[in-house]
XYZ file of C-alpha atoms in Angstrom:
726
model
C 84.413 44.102 -4.896
C 84.192 46.843 -1.979
C 80.496 47.621 -0.487
C 79.000 50.875 -2.079
C 80.193 53.805 -0.282
C 77.137 55.077 0.806
C 76.030 51.235 2.721
C 76.833 51.531 5.894
C 76.914 47.797 7.876
C 75.481 48.191 11.590
C 74.322 46.801 14.498
C 70.880 47.842 15.926
C 69.834 47.110 19.055
C 66.148 46.553 20.703
C 65.071 45.984 24.510
C 64.467 42.290 24.702
C 65.149 41.126 21.866
C 68.384 39.606 19.734
C 70.662 42.607 18.179
C 70.098 42.865 14.893
C 72.895 43.352 11.873
C 71.596 44.681 8.627
C 73.031 47.243 6.200
C 72.167 50.886 6.243
C 71.042 52.175 2.616
C 72.453 56.531 3.341
C 71.143 57.455 0.159
C 67.225 55.979 1.929
C 65.471 58.600 3.845
C 65.688 57.884 7.281
C 62.258 57.642 8.012
C 61.680 54.322 5.625
C 65.003 52.428 7.585
C 63.509 53.219 10.944
C 60.037 51.957 8.993
C 62.163 48.976 7.968
C 63.692 48.589 11.236
C 60.349 48.074 12.894
C 58.677 45.425 10.594
C 61.988 43.385 11.078
C 60.402 43.543 15.084
C 56.869 43.781 14.487
C 56.911 47.346 16.139
C 53.547 49.659 15.266
C 53.361 53.630 14.091
C 57.047 53.588 13.359
C 56.711 57.883 13.765
C 57.166 57.494 16.995
C 60.203 55.414 17.210
C 63.967 56.686 16.693
C 67.248 55.315 16.195
C 70.398 56.126 19.099
C 74.188 55.779 18.989
C 74.451 52.835 20.978
C 77.577 54.113 22.512
C 77.684 56.375 26.419
C 76.819 59.996 24.749
C 72.698 58.319 23.010
C 72.867 60.920 20.561
C 69.783 60.863 18.181
C 70.430 60.095 15.009
C 68.386 62.680 13.031
C 69.649 63.680 9.041
C 72.295 66.268 9.261
C 74.611 63.995 11.186
C 73.774 59.971 9.978
C 76.843 60.327 7.504
C 78.631 60.392 10.929
C 77.305 56.624 11.401
C 80.475 53.984 10.677
C 80.820 50.465 9.743
C 80.461 48.103 12.650
C 78.795 51.331 14.741
C 75.841 49.843 17.844
C 72.674 51.549 17.061
C 69.706 51.676 19.538
C 65.958 51.606 18.585
C 64.459 53.962 21.140
C 61.048 56.397 21.360
C 61.526 59.389 18.893
C 62.728 62.763 20.474
C 59.529 64.632 21.236
C 57.740 61.232 22.941
C 60.597 60.935 24.817
C 60.067 64.649 25.929
C 56.823 64.694 26.417
C 57.271 61.812 28.738
C 60.085 63.474 30.680
C 58.059 66.701 30.940
C 55.215 64.178 32.849
C 57.530 62.219 34.975
C 59.415 65.366 36.344
C 55.959 67.012 37.421
C 55.294 63.645 39.877
C 54.805 63.651 42.866
C 56.795 61.425 44.063
C 60.150 62.403 45.381
C 61.933 59.238 43.625
C 60.228 59.076 40.075
C 60.943 62.403 39.883
C 64.185 62.166 41.111
C 64.817 59.194 38.604
C 63.329 61.407 35.730
C 65.155 64.557 36.519
C 68.376 62.462 36.215
C 67.164 60.456 32.969
C 66.301 64.536 31.606
C 69.690 66.043 32.792
C 71.365 63.088 30.798
C 69.191 63.353 27.624
C 69.568 67.233 27.411
C 73.072 66.757 26.015
C 71.385 66.019 22.765
C 70.741 68.672 21.364
C 67.742 66.729 18.995
C 66.298 66.134 22.245
C 67.179 69.705 23.694
C 65.195 71.399 20.452
C 61.826 68.735 21.347
C 62.067 69.668 25.498
C 62.764 73.230 24.894
C 59.125 73.411 22.416
C 57.677 71.871 25.787
C 58.213 75.326 27.504
C 60.755 73.072 29.290
C 63.359 75.323 30.730
C 60.077 77.176 32.211
C 59.415 74.064 33.834
C 62.851 73.805 35.501
C 63.310 76.996 35.878
C 59.564 77.415 38.075
C 61.048 74.420 39.760
C 63.496 76.690 41.022
C 61.937 79.130 41.973
C 59.608 77.918 43.659
C 58.820 73.935 43.357
C 61.764 73.266 45.875
C 59.793 75.284 48.098
C 57.624 72.161 49.249
C 60.835 70.049 49.776
C 61.742 72.487 52.758
C 60.521 70.545 55.755
C 61.829 67.052 54.305
C 65.480 68.845 54.339
C 66.732 67.764 57.217
C 65.478 64.143 57.061
C 66.266 64.128 53.233
C 69.649 66.532 52.624
C 70.938 64.187 50.174
C 68.109 63.211 48.656
C 67.280 67.198 48.722
C 71.263 67.775 47.416
C 70.632 65.339 44.233
C 66.816 66.847 43.398
C 68.731 70.139 42.765
C 71.799 69.378 41.428
C 69.807 67.049 38.554
C 67.338 70.365 37.737
C 70.378 72.373 37.434
C 72.414 70.215 35.172
C 69.241 69.305 32.677
C 69.075 73.797 32.911
C 72.991 73.709 32.070
C 72.811 71.303 29.454
C 69.645 72.624 27.939
C 70.735 76.694 27.709
C 74.416 75.328 26.465
C 72.854 74.649 23.285
C 71.416 78.581 22.414
C 68.780 77.842 21.609
C 66.872 80.219 24.781
C 68.307 83.705 25.270
C 69.564 84.021 29.049
C 67.151 87.131 28.776
C 63.451 85.050 29.495
C 64.173 84.728 33.113
C 62.689 86.176 36.425
C 64.752 87.882 39.350
C 63.216 85.544 41.648
C 65.097 82.514 39.491
C 68.685 84.996 40.206
C 67.467 85.390 43.444
C 67.280 81.808 44.065
C 70.748 80.832 41.896
C 72.247 83.392 43.903
C 71.423 82.146 47.152
C 72.508 78.991 46.245
C 76.343 80.585 46.181
C 75.707 82.760 49.431
C 74.702 79.546 51.254
C 78.040 78.394 53.318
C 77.135 75.322 53.625
C 75.590 73.998 50.191
C 75.747 70.523 48.277
C 78.845 70.868 45.779
C 77.360 69.430 42.681
C 74.556 72.594 43.254
C 77.084 74.667 44.443
C 79.173 74.103 40.884
C 75.981 74.291 38.561
C 74.464 77.430 40.049
C 78.551 79.136 39.527
C 78.211 78.370 36.317
C 75.103 79.159 35.014
C 75.692 82.996 37.350
C 78.557 83.387 34.671
C 76.185 82.767 31.271
C 74.113 85.445 32.955
C 76.485 87.116 33.278
C 78.196 86.823 29.945
C 75.459 86.438 27.658
C 73.012 89.556 29.008
C 73.982 93.732 29.520
C 70.463 93.192 31.968
C 70.936 89.635 33.463
C 75.080 91.414 34.618
C 73.167 94.072 36.563
C 70.984 92.051 38.310
C 73.371 88.996 39.249
C 75.934 92.217 40.456
C 72.992 93.287 42.825
C 72.689 89.509 44.515
C 76.381 87.908 44.004
C 79.384 90.937 46.725
C 82.691 89.230 46.278
C 82.899 88.564 49.556
C 79.933 85.670 49.646
C 82.486 84.450 46.393
C 85.819 83.911 47.943
C 84.963 81.864 51.092
C 84.453 79.381 48.447
C 88.125 79.974 47.187
C 89.823 78.478 49.952
C 87.925 75.423 50.053
C 89.821 71.735 48.549
C 87.519 71.254 45.302
C 89.395 73.066 42.208
C 86.527 72.804 40.264
C 84.667 75.292 42.800
C 87.270 77.353 42.804
C 87.637 77.518 38.531
C 83.870 78.530 38.229
C 84.686 80.995 41.513
C 87.350 82.386 39.950
C 84.932 82.223 36.340
C 82.226 84.534 38.107
C 84.115 87.237 39.334
C 86.167 87.861 35.888
C 82.811 87.329 34.195
C 81.443 90.504 36.283
C 85.260 91.817 35.603
C 85.123 91.763 31.920
C 81.081 93.110 32.060
C 81.556 95.825 34.843
C 81.523 99.640 33.491
C 84.819 101.000 33.358
C 84.049 103.297 36.547
C 83.446 100.553 38.460
C 85.948 98.758 37.385
C 88.772 100.185 39.609
C 86.049 100.200 42.984
C 85.596 96.855 42.150
C 89.709 95.641 41.787
C 89.573 98.285 45.118
C 87.134 95.212 46.620
C 88.993 92.621 46.069
C 92.525 94.088 47.179
C 90.577 94.124 50.388
C 88.930 91.163 50.119
C 92.539 90.146 49.719
C 91.714 87.250 46.457
C 95.316 87.304 45.133
C 96.790 85.629 48.233
C 93.623 83.398 48.786
C 94.150 82.379 45.249
C 98.438 82.338 45.619
C 97.387 79.512 48.358
C 94.682 78.061 48.012
C 94.861 77.520 44.070
C 98.682 78.151 42.937
C 100.636 77.557 46.148
C 98.085 74.470 46.790
C 99.130 70.651 46.555
C 97.173 69.869 43.485
C 98.493 70.953 39.900
C 96.495 73.227 38.064
C 94.655 72.261 35.286
C 94.069 73.542 32.495
C 90.756 75.358 32.700
C 91.759 76.797 36.148
C 94.904 77.873 34.262
C 92.800 79.465 31.362
C 90.366 81.865 34.581
C 93.935 82.596 36.354
C 94.897 84.071 32.924
C 91.831 86.052 31.855
C 91.787 87.503 35.239
C 95.655 87.842 35.396
C 94.647 89.755 32.038
C 91.813 92.103 33.241
C 93.904 93.445 36.476
C 96.696 94.639 33.464
C 94.111 95.307 32.443
C 92.924 98.654 35.070
C 96.064 100.206 34.063
C 95.230 101.536 30.320
C 93.269 104.526 32.061
C 97.014 105.778 33.144
C 98.341 104.247 30.246
C 96.280 106.896 28.310
C 96.383 110.131 29.859
C 98.795 112.607 28.810
C 100.060 114.454 31.122
C 98.766 118.422 32.095
C 102.259 120.791 31.669
C 99.786 123.255 33.328
C 98.610 120.642 36.786
C 100.493 121.380 39.332
C 99.886 118.276 41.271
C 101.071 116.069 38.213
C 103.897 118.416 38.487
C 104.514 117.913 41.922
C 105.203 114.026 41.631
C 108.644 115.142 39.114
C 109.726 117.784 41.313
C 109.113 115.022 44.291
C 110.940 112.330 42.156
C 114.035 115.407 42.135
C 113.646 115.917 45.946
C 114.249 112.285 46.874
C 117.071 111.918 44.171
C 118.927 114.948 44.879
C 117.721 115.483 48.972
C 117.070 118.904 48.107
C 114.745 120.510 51.051
C 112.338 122.645 50.231
C 113.549 126.282 49.336
C 111.177 129.252 50.443
C 109.706 130.919 47.485
C 111.935 133.689 47.659
C 115.599 131.657 48.065
C 117.251 133.378 44.918
C 116.714 134.341 41.842
C 113.790 133.061 39.163
C 116.772 132.889 37.149
C 119.108 130.930 39.052
C 116.478 128.180 40.511
C 115.150 127.610 36.694
C 118.879 127.422 35.706
C 119.186 124.367 39.125
C 116.115 122.674 37.985
C 117.209 122.556 34.313
C 120.552 120.983 35.942
C 118.996 118.594 37.840
C 116.126 117.157 35.469
C 119.248 116.520 33.145
C 120.671 114.784 35.553
C 117.295 113.148 36.125
C 117.155 111.682 32.076
C 114.907 113.749 31.078
C 114.784 114.640 26.781
C 112.968 118.388 27.661
C 115.518 119.289 31.140
C 113.216 122.865 31.097
C 109.874 120.950 31.426
C 109.979 117.400 31.718
C 106.202 117.509 32.034
C 106.213 117.262 28.172
C 108.017 113.593 28.372
C 105.493 112.539 29.843
C 102.418 114.017 27.009
C 103.074 110.685 24.697
C 100.463 107.615 24.877
C 101.423 105.644 25.689
C 102.634 105.142 27.879
C 101.247 108.109 29.755
C 100.740 109.439 33.264
C 101.732 105.712 33.646
C 105.822 105.774 33.033
C 104.991 109.004 36.142
C 103.623 106.988 38.202
C 106.523 103.202 37.820
C 109.159 106.206 38.532
C 107.102 107.893 41.581
C 106.499 104.369 42.990
C 110.170 103.554 42.011
C 112.316 106.184 43.929
C 109.721 105.713 47.082
C 109.687 102.073 47.398
C 113.445 101.247 46.356
C 114.871 104.910 47.407
C 118.130 103.854 47.611
C 118.211 101.716 44.200
C 116.761 105.055 42.636
C 119.010 107.614 43.856
C 122.025 104.998 43.308
C 121.278 105.025 39.153
C 120.389 108.966 39.237
C 124.040 109.451 40.763
C 125.489 106.871 39.159
C 125.160 108.186 35.582
C 124.911 111.917 36.688
C 128.551 110.764 37.317
C 129.391 109.188 33.942
C 130.214 111.483 30.847
C 127.508 113.137 28.789
C 126.864 110.709 25.736
C 127.697 107.452 28.366
C 124.881 108.264 30.982
C 121.156 106.197 30.975
C 119.025 107.994 31.247
C 116.646 107.467 34.019
C 114.220 109.629 32.725
C 113.848 108.542 29.058
C 114.638 104.732 30.204
C 111.661 105.065 32.460
C 109.428 106.072 29.757
C 110.461 103.338 26.828
C 110.301 100.500 29.379
C 106.479 100.937 31.070
C 105.731 101.194 27.111
C 107.986 97.683 26.670
C 106.247 96.012 29.085
C 102.951 97.283 28.143
C 103.246 95.470 25.253
C 104.975 92.591 26.580
C 101.503 91.920 29.237
C 99.305 92.859 26.245
C 97.567 95.483 28.390
C 94.475 96.887 27.205
C 94.059 94.009 25.025
C 90.371 91.935 25.745
C 91.370 87.947 27.517
C 92.036 85.253 24.542
C 89.752 82.020 24.834
C 92.561 79.262 24.705
C 95.124 81.192 27.145
C 97.346 79.616 29.524
C 99.324 81.310 29.548
C 99.431 82.572 33.873
C 102.081 83.501 35.838
C 102.411 82.962 39.273
C 104.552 85.782 40.146
C 102.228 88.778 39.316
C 100.287 87.149 42.266
C 102.648 87.215 44.869
C 102.107 91.172 45.343
C 99.248 93.770 45.631
C 101.541 96.059 43.412
C 102.948 93.785 40.938
C 103.535 95.484 37.781
C 105.252 98.300 39.857
C 107.553 95.432 40.831
C 108.140 94.518 37.685
C 109.226 97.586 36.523
C 111.564 98.103 39.078
C 113.160 95.206 38.587
C 112.984 95.850 35.074
C 115.093 99.537 35.152
C 117.657 98.158 37.261
C 118.444 95.660 35.240
C 118.229 98.319 32.031
C 120.619 100.003 33.914
C 122.908 97.057 34.223
C 122.800 95.527 30.583
C 123.683 99.506 29.499
C 126.248 99.337 31.809
C 127.563 95.875 30.387
C 127.345 97.481 26.557
C 128.578 100.032 27.695
C 126.205 102.059 25.370
C 125.720 105.819 25.060
C 123.161 107.642 24.128
C 123.201 106.222 20.324
C 122.792 103.042 21.613
C 119.737 103.636 23.262
C 117.393 101.362 20.467
C 120.049 98.358 21.000
C 120.168 97.895 24.419
C 115.766 98.870 24.848
C 115.933 95.615 21.820
C 118.089 93.414 24.619
C 116.668 94.287 27.716
C 113.307 93.287 26.101
C 115.234 89.470 25.058
C 116.073 89.158 28.329
C 112.762 89.964 29.920
C 110.974 88.024 27.024
C 113.462 84.916 28.177
C 112.969 84.829 31.474
C 109.406 85.412 31.934
C 109.218 81.695 29.757
C 110.901 79.919 32.731
C 107.876 80.853 34.390
C 109.314 81.340 37.882
C 107.388 81.887 40.400
C 107.598 84.999 42.406
C 109.741 88.256 41.219
C 112.897 87.051 43.484
C 112.962 84.107 41.195
C 112.949 86.160 38.555
C 115.134 89.090 39.264
C 117.614 85.717 39.514
C 116.649 83.801 36.545
C 117.832 87.527 34.721
C 121.106 87.647 36.874
C 121.754 84.816 34.705
C 121.312 86.553 31.834
C 124.032 88.957 31.414
C 124.248 90.684 27.837
C 127.109 88.168 27.216
C 124.702 85.194 28.518
C 122.419 87.092 25.390
C 125.115 87.061 22.791
C 125.922 83.904 23.842
C 122.217 82.400 22.898
C 122.431 84.797 19.548
C 125.526 83.199 18.601
C 123.736 79.791 18.635
C 120.687 80.363 17.480
C 121.816 82.066 14.428
C 125.004 82.037 12.118
C 126.934 84.440 11.120
C 125.613 86.129 8.557
C 128.534 88.178 8.212
C 130.737 84.560 7.164
C 127.946 83.597 4.827
C 127.326 86.458 2.128
C 130.220 85.949 -0.110
C 128.837 84.970 -3.479
C 130.601 81.129 -3.371
C 128.621 80.550 -0.554
C 125.441 81.786 -1.528
C 125.953 79.559 -4.963
C 126.383 76.702 -1.890
C 123.628 77.290 -0.435
C 121.778 77.090 -3.445
C 122.782 73.768 -4.228
C 122.008 72.411 -0.942
C 118.446 73.935 -0.432
C 116.651 71.703 -2.508
C 118.594 68.473 -0.863
C 117.315 70.131 2.671
C 113.662 70.747 1.221
C 113.509 66.809 -0.046
C 114.275 66.579 3.504
C 112.041 67.949 4.813
C 109.486 67.131 2.781
C 109.702 63.460 3.859
C 110.042 64.470 7.768
C 106.505 66.087 7.235
C 105.258 62.744 5.027
C 106.336 59.766 8.108
C 104.985 62.492 10.433
C 101.784 61.966 8.959
C 102.322 58.641 8.266
C 102.428 58.059 12.289
C 99.106 60.142 12.396
C 97.159 62.236 15.085
C 94.947 63.361 18.006
C 92.721 66.066 16.644
C 89.758 67.532 18.812
C 86.535 67.966 17.358
C 85.231 71.641 17.827
C 82.756 71.882 20.065
C 81.105 75.105 22.368
C 81.884 73.587 25.489
C 85.067 74.060 26.933
C 85.113 70.741 29.477
C 83.814 68.099 27.194
C 86.715 67.048 24.961
C 85.735 64.901 21.941
C 89.154 63.256 19.442
C 89.733 61.693 16.740
C 92.409 59.812 15.092
C 93.879 60.853 11.436
C 96.920 59.575 9.538
C 98.208 59.036 6.263
C 98.802 54.827 4.561
C 102.883 53.656 4.474
C 102.366 54.384 0.455
C 101.156 57.685 1.060
C 97.851 56.567 -0.453
C 95.430 56.918 1.691
C 94.377 59.668 4.996
C 92.864 57.021 7.527
C 90.521 58.352 10.100
C 87.862 57.898 12.451
C 86.425 58.383 16.068
C 88.598 57.898 19.609
C 86.163 58.218 23.156
C 89.344 59.733 25.009
C 93.199 60.582 23.656
C 95.222 57.472 22.808
C 97.846 57.132 25.074
C 99.616 54.747 22.649
C 99.995 53.656 18.771
C 95.686 53.510 17.524
C 95.523 50.297 15.873
C 94.885 50.632 12.336
C 91.163 48.785 12.643
C 89.822 51.620 14.583
C 90.101 54.216 12.016
C 87.307 52.733 9.126
C 87.511 55.758 7.402
C 89.207 56.191 4.164
C 89.993 59.378 2.282
C 91.819 58.618 -1.008
C 94.818 61.372 -1.394
C 93.869 61.246 -5.213
C 90.373 62.258 -4.264
C 91.837 65.479 -2.751
C 91.484 68.747 -4.331
C 92.655 72.117 -2.190
C 93.986 72.244 1.364
C 92.417 75.582 2.945
C 93.227 77.151 6.220
C 92.085 80.201 8.787
C 88.904 81.754 7.781
C 89.054 80.120 4.242
C 87.972 76.653 6.082
C 84.101 75.094 5.945
C 84.075 75.215 9.915
C 85.186 78.903 10.280
C 82.382 80.163 7.942
C 79.906 78.561 10.049
C 77.510 80.009 12.787
C 79.866 79.185 15.771
C 82.589 80.419 14.339
C 81.187 84.073 15.261
C 82.182 82.895 18.439
C 86.024 81.157 17.506
C 88.793 83.135 19.355
C 91.767 83.434 17.278
C 93.811 81.038 18.188
C 91.238 79.092 16.607
C 91.242 80.644 13.271
C 95.144 80.030 13.023
C 94.777 76.416 13.650
C 92.476 75.598 11.937
C 92.559 73.933 7.975
C 90.147 72.066 5.641
C 91.129 69.020 3.198
C 88.220 69.673 0.138
C 87.531 66.331 -1.811
C 84.787 65.688 -4.183
C 82.343 68.413 -4.877
C 81.650 70.869 -1.238
C 83.204 67.669 0.684
C 85.357 68.334 3.367
C 87.585 67.242 6.953
C 87.722 69.700 9.078
C 90.512 70.216 11.310
C 91.746 72.103 13.964
C 95.542 71.460 15.133
C 96.311 70.942 18.664
C 99.310 73.790 18.548
C 101.525 75.083 16.157
C 103.157 72.616 15.455
C 101.358 70.383 14.260
C 99.794 72.700 12.014
C 102.721 72.860 10.183
C 103.304 69.614 10.230
C 100.257 69.003 8.591
C 99.144 71.366 6.729
C 103.484 71.168 4.841
C 102.633 67.630 3.915
C 99.375 67.460 2.865
C 100.971 70.061 0.165
C 103.599 67.983 -0.442
C 101.204 64.969 -1.194
C 99.727 68.099 -3.522
C 103.149 69.038 -5.010
C 102.458 72.252 -3.812
C 104.944 74.408 -2.030
C 105.713 73.749 2.320
C 105.622 77.760 3.315
C 104.814 77.297 6.617
C 106.741 78.705 10.247
C 107.791 76.113 10.886
C 109.330 74.747 7.752
C 111.400 78.716 7.421
C 112.504 77.269 10.819
C 113.800 73.834 9.672
C 115.785 74.790 6.549
C 117.245 77.838 8.393
C 118.786 74.838 10.740
C 119.633 72.241 8.653
C 121.265 74.441 5.890
C 122.793 75.909 8.937
C 124.555 73.108 9.952
C 125.222 71.867 6.835
C 126.925 74.753 5.239
C 129.361 74.706 8.391
C 129.505 70.835 7.934
C 130.858 71.133 4.395
C 133.063 73.845 4.843
C 134.903 72.939 8.361
C 138.180 71.933 6.392
C 138.399 75.656 4.873
C 138.570 77.073 8.565
C 140.855 80.193 8.886
C 140.880 79.406 4.706
C 139.622 82.939 2.332
C 137.355 81.765 -0.072
C 138.041 84.651 -3.175
C 135.052 85.972 -4.621
C 135.847 84.939 -7.501
C 136.941 80.948 -8.452
C 140.818 81.244 -9.486
C 141.818 81.432 -13.527
C 141.487 78.146 -15.548
C 145.455 76.835 -15.441
C 147.160 76.617 -19.041
C 146.839 72.956 -21.130
C 150.261 71.187 -20.538
C 152.363 71.245 -23.285
C 151.632 67.389 -24.308
C 150.073 64.748 -21.600
C 153.290 62.133 -21.325
C 151.874 62.637 -17.265
C 149.232 60.207 -18.589
C 148.877 56.987 -17.408
C 148.019 54.675 -20.243
C 145.712 51.802 -19.112
C 146.116 49.321 -22.730
């Protein structure tokens, strides 16, 4: 007979004694269990004791997390969080340098646990740490020369404990003094500073800027970009990551009017080229956190274009009209005529003719073309950049098209406006960066005017594709669709430079796009006849059953999931798999991401499939409704699903990617006898159905399939041809 579900078998350790094996009744209060353990070792005052996990986390067992205790777990009897906090609070104020250092080391380790953190904060521990940073360490300034490593460790553990305590979100960031901010900033501004201290200081500054507008003002006064940039030229990737994170935070929180000014300073300090040479092109592989910070910097840089993108042209503004005159002058090499040359009508007629050749929609007053937002004035900026910096290509495109027939010319003006709008959509100009995205493009870090250069390459591509398609003015939208596909396909290959991007586009001609499209989808025209549709409907259930079996097989293999955490850099994992008979879900915690197959005995928790009531996704998941869900970004929301069972019990998942999300939601729905509705199922259905249809129709190649079945022939006059088996 299996043991009751509420009984957990554990081992409990106590220093100097043999571990005790005992059964914990999860229905009993935790205080009663601790009392029982204490009595077993003849320890009084059980109120002063608590249970901890015996693993490296040392987290306290509380009424909230006690259900996480697994069979076979090792627990440790230790002093209660309140007593430990009081002891550490006293120890870190010791006059002995060695004792103080050891206490701060223990505090940095213990502060990761929210139960301890709450008790230490209640003792005004945060204030004590800030005072130590502000003034306490000054006592040891004289000892720095002879005890520099010790001083570095002392400060490092102090700041680590501070970061860990603040990470729990218990204390508001708005409570810190200017003196504390100045001290943290001074550690960042020093050229030779302990790496650990520098990392923690940068992390504190980033959190201050992101969590408080008031603190942003104070930090911005203490830290300059010039003081941050030298940290990017070092070899420690963590320091580089934190440095870019601080720059991103300052960028993100800066008022709109100051962002352009900050961008100008970044350009002056050659931030882009320093990142390119010291980070992107360094010998070290770029980790996920660095990739995320580079993506954020890329997004924030492109967002500077939003102002121009949303600014309409004023047709009465002479300075803006002069830009259009400049485009005309460069294209047709027209000398500036004196005001009295020719009649006004003659000049207007000449301008109208030239503006038509330039491909504007409004030939009389092209300024009207730039009143559409987006792309607004950004399109005109791109056109002028192209005309000035790639003059030969600009003149060739304009003159080449002005010599074609009217309906075959590729309108440069209209194309530039629509292309600028498209590029803004592709790069999501104006949108805030996503929290979990790592999608940065190295090529945008290779040029100070990367967006304009990107436009110059793409406008030449558009002209080339127009010629390859032999397009007319009616085909404008079709050409734009092809160009978008060419750009998107080239970007997915993550070219390292703009030249590499250009060469990728050379290999993606219109002919190649047609081949790719043909290989990716069936020729719909051949598969729309009624007999073929009937065959599709007949085959569909077989394919759906095949997909269902594949999903269940994948669930049997299992998947490693990340645990939800507010901290980006500390990953915890758990594993879940379906039993081969499809009757039980086995799951359990893992110390790290598995490299091979996870042993069955390590997954000690079970959930019978028969007990599952429903599968919910996205915002309906319990873990997405909790307080922390406000911080969850769109990607996490799209990867969340939960299994509901019994009364208000649930198993929460965050899939590692969209593929695994689809596999698991499909598989769980299949187990419950529900329809599989994921995008992945639709894609698999299309692919497998297409292959099966083509295989079945191989023998009918070049044979016309009639819309209606042929008539049934008349019965024969006799059946003499029938062979008698008797």
